[in-house]
XYZ file of C-alpha atoms in Angstrom:
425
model
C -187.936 -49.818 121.839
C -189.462 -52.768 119.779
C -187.439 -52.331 116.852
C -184.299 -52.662 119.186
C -184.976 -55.697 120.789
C -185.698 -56.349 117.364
C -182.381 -55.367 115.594
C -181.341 -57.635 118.924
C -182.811 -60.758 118.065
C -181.574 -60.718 115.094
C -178.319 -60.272 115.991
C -178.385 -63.126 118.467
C -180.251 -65.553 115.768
C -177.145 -64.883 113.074
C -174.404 -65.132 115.342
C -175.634 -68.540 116.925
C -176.216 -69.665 113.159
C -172.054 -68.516 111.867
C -173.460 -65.642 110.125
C -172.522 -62.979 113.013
C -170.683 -59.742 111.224
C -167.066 -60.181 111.953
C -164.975 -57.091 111.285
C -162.928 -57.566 107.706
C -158.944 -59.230 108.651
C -156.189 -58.495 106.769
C -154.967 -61.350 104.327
C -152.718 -63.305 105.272
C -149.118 -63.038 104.028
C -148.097 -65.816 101.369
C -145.406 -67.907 103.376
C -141.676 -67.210 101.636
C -139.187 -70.033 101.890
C -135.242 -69.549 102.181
C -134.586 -69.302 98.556
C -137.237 -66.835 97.709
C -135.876 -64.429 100.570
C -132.427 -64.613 99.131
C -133.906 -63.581 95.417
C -135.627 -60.747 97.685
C -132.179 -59.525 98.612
C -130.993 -59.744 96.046
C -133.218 -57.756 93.941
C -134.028 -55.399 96.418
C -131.120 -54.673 99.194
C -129.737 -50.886 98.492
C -126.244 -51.908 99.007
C -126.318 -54.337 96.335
C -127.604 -51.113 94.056
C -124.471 -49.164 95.459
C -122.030 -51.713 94.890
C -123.124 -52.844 91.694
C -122.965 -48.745 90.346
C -119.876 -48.327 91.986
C -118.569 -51.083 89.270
C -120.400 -49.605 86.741
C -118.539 -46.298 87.169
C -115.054 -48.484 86.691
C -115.681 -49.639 83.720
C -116.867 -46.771 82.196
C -113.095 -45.351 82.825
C -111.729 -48.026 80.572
C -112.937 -46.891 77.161
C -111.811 -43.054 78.188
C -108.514 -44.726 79.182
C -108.076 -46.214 76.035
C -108.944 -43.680 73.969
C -106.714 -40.949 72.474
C -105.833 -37.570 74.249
C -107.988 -34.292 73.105
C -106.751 -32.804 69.866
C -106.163 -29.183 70.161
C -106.482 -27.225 67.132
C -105.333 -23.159 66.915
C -104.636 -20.410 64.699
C -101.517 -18.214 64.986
C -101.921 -14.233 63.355
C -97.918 -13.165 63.204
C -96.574 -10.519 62.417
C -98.837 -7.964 64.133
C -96.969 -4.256 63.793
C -97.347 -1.829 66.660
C -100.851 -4.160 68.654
C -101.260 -8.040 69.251
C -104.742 -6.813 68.943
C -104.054 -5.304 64.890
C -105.131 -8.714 63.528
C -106.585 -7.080 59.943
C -102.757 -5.700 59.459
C -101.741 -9.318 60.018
C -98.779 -10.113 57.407
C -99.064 -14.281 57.514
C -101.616 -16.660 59.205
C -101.545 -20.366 60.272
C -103.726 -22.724 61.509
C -102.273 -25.914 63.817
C -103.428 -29.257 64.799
C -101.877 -30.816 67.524
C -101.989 -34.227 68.532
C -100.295 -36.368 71.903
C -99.567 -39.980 71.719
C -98.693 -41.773 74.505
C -95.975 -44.191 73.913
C -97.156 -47.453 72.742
C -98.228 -50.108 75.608
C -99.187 -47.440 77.877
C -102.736 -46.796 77.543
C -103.153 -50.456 77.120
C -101.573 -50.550 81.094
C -103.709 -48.165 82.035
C -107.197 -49.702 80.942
C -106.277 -53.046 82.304
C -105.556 -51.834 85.448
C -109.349 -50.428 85.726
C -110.267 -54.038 84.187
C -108.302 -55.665 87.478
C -110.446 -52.920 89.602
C -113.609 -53.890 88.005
C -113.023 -57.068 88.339
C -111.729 -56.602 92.261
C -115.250 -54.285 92.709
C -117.009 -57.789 91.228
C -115.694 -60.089 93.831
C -116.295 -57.473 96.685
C -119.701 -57.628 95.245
C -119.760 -61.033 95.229
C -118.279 -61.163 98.921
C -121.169 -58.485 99.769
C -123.954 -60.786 99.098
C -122.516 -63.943 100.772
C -122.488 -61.512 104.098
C -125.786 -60.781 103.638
C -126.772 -63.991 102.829
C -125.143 -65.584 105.897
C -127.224 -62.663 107.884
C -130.306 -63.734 106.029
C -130.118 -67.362 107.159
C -129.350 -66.707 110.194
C -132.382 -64.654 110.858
C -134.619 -67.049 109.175
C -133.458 -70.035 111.142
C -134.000 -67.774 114.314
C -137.293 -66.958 113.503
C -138.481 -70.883 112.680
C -137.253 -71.874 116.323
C -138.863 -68.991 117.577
C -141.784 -70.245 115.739
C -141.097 -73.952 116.986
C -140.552 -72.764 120.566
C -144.488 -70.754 120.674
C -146.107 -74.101 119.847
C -143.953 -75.796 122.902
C -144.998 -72.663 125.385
C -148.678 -73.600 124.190
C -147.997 -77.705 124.843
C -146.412 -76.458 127.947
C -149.739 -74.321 128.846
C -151.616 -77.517 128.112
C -149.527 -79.388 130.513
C -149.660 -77.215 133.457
C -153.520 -77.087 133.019
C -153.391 -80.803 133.077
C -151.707 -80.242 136.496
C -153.488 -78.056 137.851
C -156.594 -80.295 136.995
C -155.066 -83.184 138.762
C -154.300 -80.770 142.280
C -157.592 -79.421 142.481
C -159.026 -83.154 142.068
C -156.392 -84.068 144.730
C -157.784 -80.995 146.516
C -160.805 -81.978 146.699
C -160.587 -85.217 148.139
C -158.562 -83.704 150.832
C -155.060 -85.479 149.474
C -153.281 -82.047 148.558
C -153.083 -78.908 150.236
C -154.228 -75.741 148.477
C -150.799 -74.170 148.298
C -150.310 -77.409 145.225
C -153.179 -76.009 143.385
C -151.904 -72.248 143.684
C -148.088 -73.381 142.603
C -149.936 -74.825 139.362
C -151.711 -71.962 138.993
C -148.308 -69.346 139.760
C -146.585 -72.064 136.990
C -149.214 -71.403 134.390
C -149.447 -67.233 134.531
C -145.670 -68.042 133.874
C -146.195 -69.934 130.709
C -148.395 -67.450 129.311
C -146.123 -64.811 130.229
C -143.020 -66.779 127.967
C -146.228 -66.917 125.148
C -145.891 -63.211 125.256
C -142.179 -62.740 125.241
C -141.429 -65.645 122.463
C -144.348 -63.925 120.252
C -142.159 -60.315 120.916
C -139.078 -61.827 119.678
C -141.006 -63.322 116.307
C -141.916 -59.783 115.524
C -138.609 -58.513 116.044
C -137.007 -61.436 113.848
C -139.397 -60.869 111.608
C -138.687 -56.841 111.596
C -134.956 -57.199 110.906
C -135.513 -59.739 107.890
C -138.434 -57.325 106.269
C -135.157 -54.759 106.537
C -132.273 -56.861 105.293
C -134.046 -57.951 102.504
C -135.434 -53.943 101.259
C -139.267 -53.980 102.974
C -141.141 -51.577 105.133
C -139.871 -53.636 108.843
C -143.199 -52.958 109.749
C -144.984 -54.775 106.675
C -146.285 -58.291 107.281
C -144.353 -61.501 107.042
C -144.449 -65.341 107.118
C -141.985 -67.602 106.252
C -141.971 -71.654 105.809
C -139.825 -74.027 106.103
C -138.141 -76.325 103.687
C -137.260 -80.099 103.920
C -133.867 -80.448 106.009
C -132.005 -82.627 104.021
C -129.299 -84.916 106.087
C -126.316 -82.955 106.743
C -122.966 -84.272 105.192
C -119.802 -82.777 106.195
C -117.407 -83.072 103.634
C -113.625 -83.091 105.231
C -112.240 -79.800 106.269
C -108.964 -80.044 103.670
C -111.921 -80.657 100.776
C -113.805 -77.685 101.754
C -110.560 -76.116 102.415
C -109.775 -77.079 98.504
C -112.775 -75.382 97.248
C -112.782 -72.165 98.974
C -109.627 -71.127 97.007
C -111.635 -70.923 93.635
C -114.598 -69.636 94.990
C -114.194 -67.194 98.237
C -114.755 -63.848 96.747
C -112.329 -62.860 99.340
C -109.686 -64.326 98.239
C -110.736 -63.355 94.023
C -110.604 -60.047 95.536
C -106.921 -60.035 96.798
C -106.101 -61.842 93.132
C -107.369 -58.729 91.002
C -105.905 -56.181 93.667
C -102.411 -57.958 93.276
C -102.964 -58.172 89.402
C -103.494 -54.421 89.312
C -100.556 -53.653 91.295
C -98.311 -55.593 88.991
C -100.052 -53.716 85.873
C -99.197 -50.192 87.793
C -95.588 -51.422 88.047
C -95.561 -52.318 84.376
C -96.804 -48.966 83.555
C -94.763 -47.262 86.351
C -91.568 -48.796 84.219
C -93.099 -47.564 81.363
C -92.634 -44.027 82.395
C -88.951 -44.211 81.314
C -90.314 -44.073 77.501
C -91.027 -40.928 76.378
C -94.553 -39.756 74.711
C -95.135 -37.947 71.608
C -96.565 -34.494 69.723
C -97.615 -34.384 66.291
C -98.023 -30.596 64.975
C -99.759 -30.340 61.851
C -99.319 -26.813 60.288
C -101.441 -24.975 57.414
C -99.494 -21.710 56.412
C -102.050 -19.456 54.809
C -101.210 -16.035 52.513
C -104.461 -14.323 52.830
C -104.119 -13.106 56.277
C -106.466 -12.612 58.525
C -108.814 -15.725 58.100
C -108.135 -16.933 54.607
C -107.424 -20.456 54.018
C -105.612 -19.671 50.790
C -102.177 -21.025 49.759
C -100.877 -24.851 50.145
C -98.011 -24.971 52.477
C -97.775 -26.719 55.298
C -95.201 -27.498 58.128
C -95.279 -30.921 60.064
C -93.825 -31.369 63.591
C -93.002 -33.855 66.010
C -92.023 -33.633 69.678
C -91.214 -36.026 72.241
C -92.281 -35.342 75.809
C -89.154 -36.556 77.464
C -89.224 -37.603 81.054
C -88.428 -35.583 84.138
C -84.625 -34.192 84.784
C -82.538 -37.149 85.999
C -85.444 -39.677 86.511
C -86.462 -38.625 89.771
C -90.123 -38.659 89.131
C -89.985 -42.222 87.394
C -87.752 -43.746 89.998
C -90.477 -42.583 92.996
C -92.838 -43.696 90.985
C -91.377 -47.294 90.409
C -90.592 -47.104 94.381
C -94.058 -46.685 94.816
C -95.730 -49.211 92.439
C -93.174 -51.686 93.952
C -94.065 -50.950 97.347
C -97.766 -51.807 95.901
C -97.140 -54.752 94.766
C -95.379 -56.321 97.930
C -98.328 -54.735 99.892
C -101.185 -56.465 97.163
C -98.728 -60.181 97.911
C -99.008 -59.774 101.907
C -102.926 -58.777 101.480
C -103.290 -62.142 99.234
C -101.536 -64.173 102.128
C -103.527 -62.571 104.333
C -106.797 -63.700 103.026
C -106.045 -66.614 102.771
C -105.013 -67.238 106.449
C -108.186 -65.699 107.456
C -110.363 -67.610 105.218
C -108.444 -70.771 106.483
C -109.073 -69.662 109.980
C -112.547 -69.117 109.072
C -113.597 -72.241 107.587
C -111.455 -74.346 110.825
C -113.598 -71.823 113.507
C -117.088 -72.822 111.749
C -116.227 -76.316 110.890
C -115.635 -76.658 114.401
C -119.075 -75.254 115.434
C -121.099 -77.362 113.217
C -119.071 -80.585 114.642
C -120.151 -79.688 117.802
C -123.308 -78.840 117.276
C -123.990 -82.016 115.134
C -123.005 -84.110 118.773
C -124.994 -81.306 120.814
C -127.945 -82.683 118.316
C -127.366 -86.498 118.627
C -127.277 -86.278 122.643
C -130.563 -84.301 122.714
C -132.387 -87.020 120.599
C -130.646 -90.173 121.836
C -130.972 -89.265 125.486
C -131.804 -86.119 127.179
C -135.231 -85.923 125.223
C -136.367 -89.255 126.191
C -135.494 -89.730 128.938
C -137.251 -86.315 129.732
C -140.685 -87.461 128.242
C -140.395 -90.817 130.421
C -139.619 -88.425 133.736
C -142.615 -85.973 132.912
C -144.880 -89.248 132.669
C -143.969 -91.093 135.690
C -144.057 -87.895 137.549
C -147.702 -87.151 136.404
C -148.757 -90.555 136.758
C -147.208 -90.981 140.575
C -148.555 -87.582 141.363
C -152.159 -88.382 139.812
C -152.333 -91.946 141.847
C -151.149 -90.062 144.965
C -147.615 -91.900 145.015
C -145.694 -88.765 143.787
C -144.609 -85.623 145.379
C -145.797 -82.076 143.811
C -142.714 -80.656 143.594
C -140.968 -82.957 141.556
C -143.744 -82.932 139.028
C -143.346 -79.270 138.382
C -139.088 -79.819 138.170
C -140.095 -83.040 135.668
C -142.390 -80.469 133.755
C -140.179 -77.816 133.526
C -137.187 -80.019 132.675
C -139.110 -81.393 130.023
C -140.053 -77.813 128.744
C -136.606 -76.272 128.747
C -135.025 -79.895 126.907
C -137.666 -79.751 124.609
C -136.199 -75.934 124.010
C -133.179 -77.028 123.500
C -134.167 -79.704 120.685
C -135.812 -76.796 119.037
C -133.136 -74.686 119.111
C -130.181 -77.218 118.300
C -131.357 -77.609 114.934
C -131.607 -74.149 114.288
C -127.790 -73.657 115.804
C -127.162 -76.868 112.966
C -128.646 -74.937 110.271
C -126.867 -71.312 111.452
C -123.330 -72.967 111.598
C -124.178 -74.991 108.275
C -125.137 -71.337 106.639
C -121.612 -70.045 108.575
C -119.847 -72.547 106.828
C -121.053 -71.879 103.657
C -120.472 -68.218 103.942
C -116.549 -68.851 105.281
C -115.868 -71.225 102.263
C -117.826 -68.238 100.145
C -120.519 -70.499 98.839
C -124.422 -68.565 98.246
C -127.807 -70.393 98.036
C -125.742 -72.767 95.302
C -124.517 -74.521 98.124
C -125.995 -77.798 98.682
């Protein structure tokens, strides 16, 4: 019994000096700012792996396109008397070589074609990561007001418990009634209750960017924030300008209608016929002797179908491609349009959504939640509208934090509808 009052003591004594035994915490995570998120993706999302080997596989297919058909070599055994299978009473031998060319221009057709889909597969790429990007911001802006709005639940627990301080002096010099005190009190379980819910939706922001950019959603994460700079809006017919050199979209539709014009080149060059080359060694030492030096040389041309049916569908249908690759070009480039007018839009509004919150609604909230306090403390104020000046205050204060979140989300939709990545300024 001595030694565990002992082991007691001592126990007290070191944790009333700091040197109590805390169990070990897990490191914290080393904060990750916007940029170093995007390399994340970058490196580690699997659909970046899947697009990137789907291009791969394209350009393999241009060196076999370019290179020459198979050779097929053979050996002929003729006459045979009485069996095709009496090869040792074989009277001649020959052995062939046979070569196909394809008319001249053709192969050439073919491997830039694959060049235009490579190059197509590139900008879809391209396109790929400017999605994800978009996402990426998105979620990261989220999860900074989600961050900005837990430290205004906790000034907004401070408040309330500055309230509820000031009823239960009130209280106690008989100038309130109870039910004041028990309001604050019904006010402040309410508060902690948003603590929980706004801590909830961190980990759940935090979950889906562990995901998007390749991590376990489950593995820690902390991000910080980097310096805002001022926000210039160029003019819409400027950022208009720039999005037709750079939206992958829009490379995209180029290389699709540059490979539909290459198929209709090739298509035409159907018409042209290809050709055979038959080398032949004669040999007079049948069965598998190579003696004797005469030789036969033949060439055949592989002369399109009966009538030109075949080409002419085929022409049809390259055509028919090529319209089809023109009205897909126009197409994305009305969407893009309509995309960069949509999210110019939002940021515009946004940007006046920002100015009104600091010029006036914030202010002018502060100076309602002090007046309120102070009338209520000095027993000039009424209870009621101390609580509506508090919570007014809370929920603009909310807003503040989230309207600059909504400025950088619409900024990063921008950006994505013009096609512009973490190079953007």
């Amino acid at each position: 019994m001595q030694k565990k009052w002992n082991r007691l003591l001592c126990m007290a004594v070191l944790a009333s000096s700091g040197w109590a035994v805390t169990p070990l915490q897990a490191a914290e995570p080393e904060p990750l700012t916007l940029r170093q998120l995007a390399q994340e993706l970058r490196a580690r999302n699997p659909q970046f792996v899947q697009a990137e080997q789907e291009r791969v596989q394209i350009e393999a297919r241009i060196p076999q396109a370019l290179a020459w058909d198979r050779p097929m070599i053979g050996m002929e055994q003729a006459p045979l008397p009485r069996s095709p299978l009496n090869i040792n009473r074989s009277q001649g031998m020959s052995y062939r070589l046979t070569q196909t060319m394809s008319f001249p221009g053709k192969k050439r057709l073919a491997a830039d074609i694959l060049e235009a889909e490579a190059g197509s597969a590139s900008a879809q790429i391209d396109g790929l990561y400017v999605g994800l990007l978009a996402e990426l911001k998105r979620q990261y802006y989220q999860l900074l007001a989600l961050q900005q709005q837990a430290d205004i639940n906790h000034n907004t627990l401070e408040r309330l418990n500055q309230i509820k301080q000031v009823a239960k002096v009130r209280y106690a010099n008989n100038a309130a009634a109870f039910v004041e005190y028990m309001n604050a009190q019904v006010a402040h379980g309410s508060a902690e209750n948003d603590i929980y819910q706004t801590q909830r939706q961190i980990k759940q922001t935090q979950q889906g960017l562990n995901t998007l950019i390749g991590r376990d959603p489950a593995q820690p994460l902390a991000v910080t924030t980097e310096t805002w700079s001022e926000l210039e809006l160029p003019p819409l017919a400027e950022l208009t300008s720039r999005a037709q050199g750079l939206h992958p979209n829009l490379r995209d539709s180029a290389y699709r209608l540059q490979a539909a014009r290459k198929s209709l080149d090739l298509a035409k060059k159907a018409y042209y016929p290809d050709l055979q080359l038959i080398l032949t060694k004669h040999s007079n030492n049948p069965p598998y002797g190579l003696a004797g030096n005469e030789y036969g040389v033949e060439l055949d041309l592989v002369l399109p179908t009966w009538f030109f049916e075949r080409e002419k569908a085929g022409v049809s249908e390259a055509n028919a491609g090529v319209i089809s690759a023109l009205a897909g070009a126009e197409l994305a480039w009305r969407q893009v349009q309509l995309g960069i007018a949509n999210a110019y839009s939002q940021v515009q509004q946004v940007i006046k959504e920002k100015e009104l919150l600091q010029q006036r609604r914030l202010p002018e909230a502060q100076a309602a939640y002090r007046l309120a306090l102070n009338g209520y403390a000095n027993n000039a104020g009424d209870f009621n509208g101390l609580l509506l000046a508090q919570q007014n205050l809370r929920d603009t204060e909310l807003s503040a934090a989230w309207v600059d979140s909504a400025l950088q989300q619409a900024k990063a939709a921008l950006d994505a509808a013009i096609g512009q990545g973490m190079e953007s300024p």
